[in-house]
mmCIF file of C-alpha atoms in Angstrom:
data_model
loop_
_atom_site.group_PDB
_atom_site.id
_atom_site.type_symbol
_atom_site.label_atom_id
_atom_site.label_comp_id
_atom_site.label_asym_id
_atom_site.label_seq_id
_atom_site.Cartn_x
_atom_site.Cartn_y
_atom_site.Cartn_z
ATOM 1 C CA UNK L 893 -31.592 3.620 30.841
ATOM 2 C CA UNK L 894 -29.274 0.624 31.190
ATOM 3 C CA UNK L 895 -25.783 0.719 29.781
ATOM 4 C CA UNK L 896 -24.717 -1.945 27.340
ATOM 5 C CA UNK L 897 -22.492 -4.543 28.953
ATOM 6 C CA UNK L 898 -18.848 -4.364 27.992
ATOM 7 C CA UNK L 899 -17.605 -7.071 25.682
ATOM 8 C CA UNK L 900 -14.243 -8.012 24.281
ATOM 9 C CA UNK L 901 -13.997 -8.310 20.530
ATOM 10 C CA UNK L 902 -11.406 -9.521 18.077
ATOM 11 C CA UNK L 903 -9.940 -7.134 15.492
ATOM 12 C CA UNK L 904 -12.727 -7.551 12.886
ATOM 13 C CA UNK L 905 -15.401 -7.047 15.585
ATOM 14 C CA UNK L 906 -13.676 -3.933 16.870
ATOM 15 C CA UNK L 907 -13.234 -2.458 13.380
ATOM 16 C CA UNK L 908 -16.936 -3.103 12.671
ATOM 17 C CA UNK L 909 -17.860 -1.094 15.775
ATOM 18 C CA UNK L 910 -15.529 1.767 14.818
ATOM 19 C CA UNK L 911 -17.002 1.834 11.292
ATOM 20 C CA UNK L 912 -20.534 2.165 12.723
ATOM 21 C CA UNK L 913 -19.547 5.634 13.955
ATOM 22 C CA UNK L 914 -17.497 6.607 10.890
ATOM 23 C CA UNK L 915 -18.169 9.895 9.139
ATOM 24 C CA UNK L 916 -17.894 10.259 5.357
ATOM 25 C CA UNK L 917 -18.070 13.662 3.689
ATOM 26 C CA UNK L 918 -17.270 15.221 0.354
ATOM 27 C CA UNK L 919 -14.124 17.308 0.507
ATOM 28 C CA UNK L 920 -14.603 21.054 0.812
ATOM 29 C CA UNK L 921 -11.967 22.073 -1.725
ATOM 30 C CA UNK L 922 -11.014 18.886 -3.548
ATOM 31 C CA UNK L 923 -13.227 16.346 -5.291
ATOM 32 C CA UNK L 924 -12.607 13.592 -2.736
ATOM 33 C CA UNK L 925 -14.466 11.706 -0.046
ATOM 34 C CA UNK L 926 -13.015 12.163 3.435
ATOM 35 C CA UNK L 927 -13.604 9.284 5.851
ATOM 36 C CA UNK L 928 -12.995 9.684 9.584
ATOM 37 C CA UNK L 929 -13.196 7.403 12.612
ATOM 38 C CA UNK L 930 -14.076 9.891 15.372
ATOM 39 C CA UNK L 931 -13.617 7.244 18.084
ATOM 40 C CA UNK L 932 -9.905 7.138 17.193
ATOM 41 C CA UNK L 933 -8.545 10.711 17.305
ATOM 42 C CA UNK L 934 -6.737 11.675 14.122
ATOM 43 C CA UNK L 935 -7.812 8.560 12.224
ATOM 44 C CA UNK L 936 -8.927 9.726 8.790
ATOM 45 C CA UNK L 937 -8.289 9.165 5.132
ATOM 46 C CA UNK L 938 -9.610 10.116 1.713
ATOM 47 C CA UNK L 939 -10.395 8.592 -1.668
ATOM 48 C CA UNK L 940 -12.223 9.243 -4.914
ATOM 49 C CA UNK L 941 -15.343 7.238 -3.965
ATOM 50 C CA UNK L 942 -17.233 6.325 -0.789
ATOM 51 C CA UNK L 943 -16.318 2.658 -1.276
ATOM 52 C CA UNK L 944 -12.599 3.405 -1.618
ATOM 53 C CA UNK L 945 -12.751 5.774 1.347
ATOM 54 C CA UNK L 946 -14.289 3.025 3.507
ATOM 55 C CA UNK L 947 -11.607 0.528 2.414
ATOM 56 C CA UNK L 948 -8.894 3.106 3.130
ATOM 57 C CA UNK L 949 -10.465 3.812 6.516
ATOM 58 C CA UNK L 950 -10.231 0.138 7.489
ATOM 59 C CA UNK L 951 -6.495 0.311 6.688
ATOM 60 C CA UNK L 952 -6.156 3.566 8.632
ATOM 61 C CA UNK L 953 -7.915 2.018 11.654
ATOM 62 C CA UNK L 954 -5.501 -0.916 11.614
ATOM 63 C CA UNK L 955 -2.482 1.423 11.412
ATOM 64 C CA UNK L 956 -3.928 3.624 14.177
ATOM 65 C CA UNK L 957 -4.407 0.590 16.433
ATOM 66 C CA UNK L 958 -0.905 -0.773 15.774
ATOM 67 C CA UNK L 959 0.602 2.629 16.555
ATOM 68 C CA UNK L 960 -1.415 2.936 19.768
ATOM 69 C CA UNK L 961 -0.491 -0.569 20.914
ATOM 70 C CA UNK L 962 3.205 -0.022 20.164
ATOM 71 C CA UNK L 963 3.040 3.171 22.235
ATOM 72 C CA UNK L 964 1.540 1.225 25.131
ATOM 73 C CA UNK L 965 -1.888 2.829 24.775
ATOM 74 C CA UNK L 966 -5.081 0.916 25.369
ATOM 75 C CA UNK L 967 -7.482 1.412 22.422
ATOM 76 C CA UNK L 968 -10.721 3.089 23.501
ATOM 77 C CA UNK L 969 -13.931 1.211 24.068
ATOM 78 C CA UNK L 970 -16.272 1.703 21.108
ATOM 79 C CA UNK L 971 -19.998 0.963 21.366
ATOM 80 C CA UNK L 972 -19.357 -1.222 24.411
ATOM 81 C CA UNK L 973 -16.610 -3.201 22.632
ATOM 82 C CA UNK L 974 -13.028 -3.392 23.861
ATOM 83 C CA UNK L 975 -10.314 -4.821 21.646
ATOM 84 C CA UNK L 976 -9.219 -8.215 22.991
ATOM 85 C CA UNK L 977 -5.439 -8.207 23.006
ATOM 86 C CA UNK L 978 -3.375 -11.337 23.354
ATOM 87 C CA UNK L 979 0.324 -10.833 23.867
ATOM 88 C CA UNK L 980 2.554 -13.419 22.270
ATOM 89 C CA UNK L 981 5.944 -14.272 23.741
ATOM 90 C CA UNK L 982 8.833 -15.119 21.533
#
């Protein structure tokens, strides 16, 4: 089986790939929906509905990525997509 070629994606492309692997579940003890991005360790959130949980997860992904980049970490490849990072001087 051939591996998918690696590609570089902008932020919306990368988030789309992360969301493809997202997990949404009803909370075990509370009446909430828990949304998790397993490709980004520790990236999870919750909300009252699946739609809100997905919106919150997009925000959580962005915060996770900013934190990783500030720490000098390279975000993981997800579904063959690497986040294209352009450093700006100034």
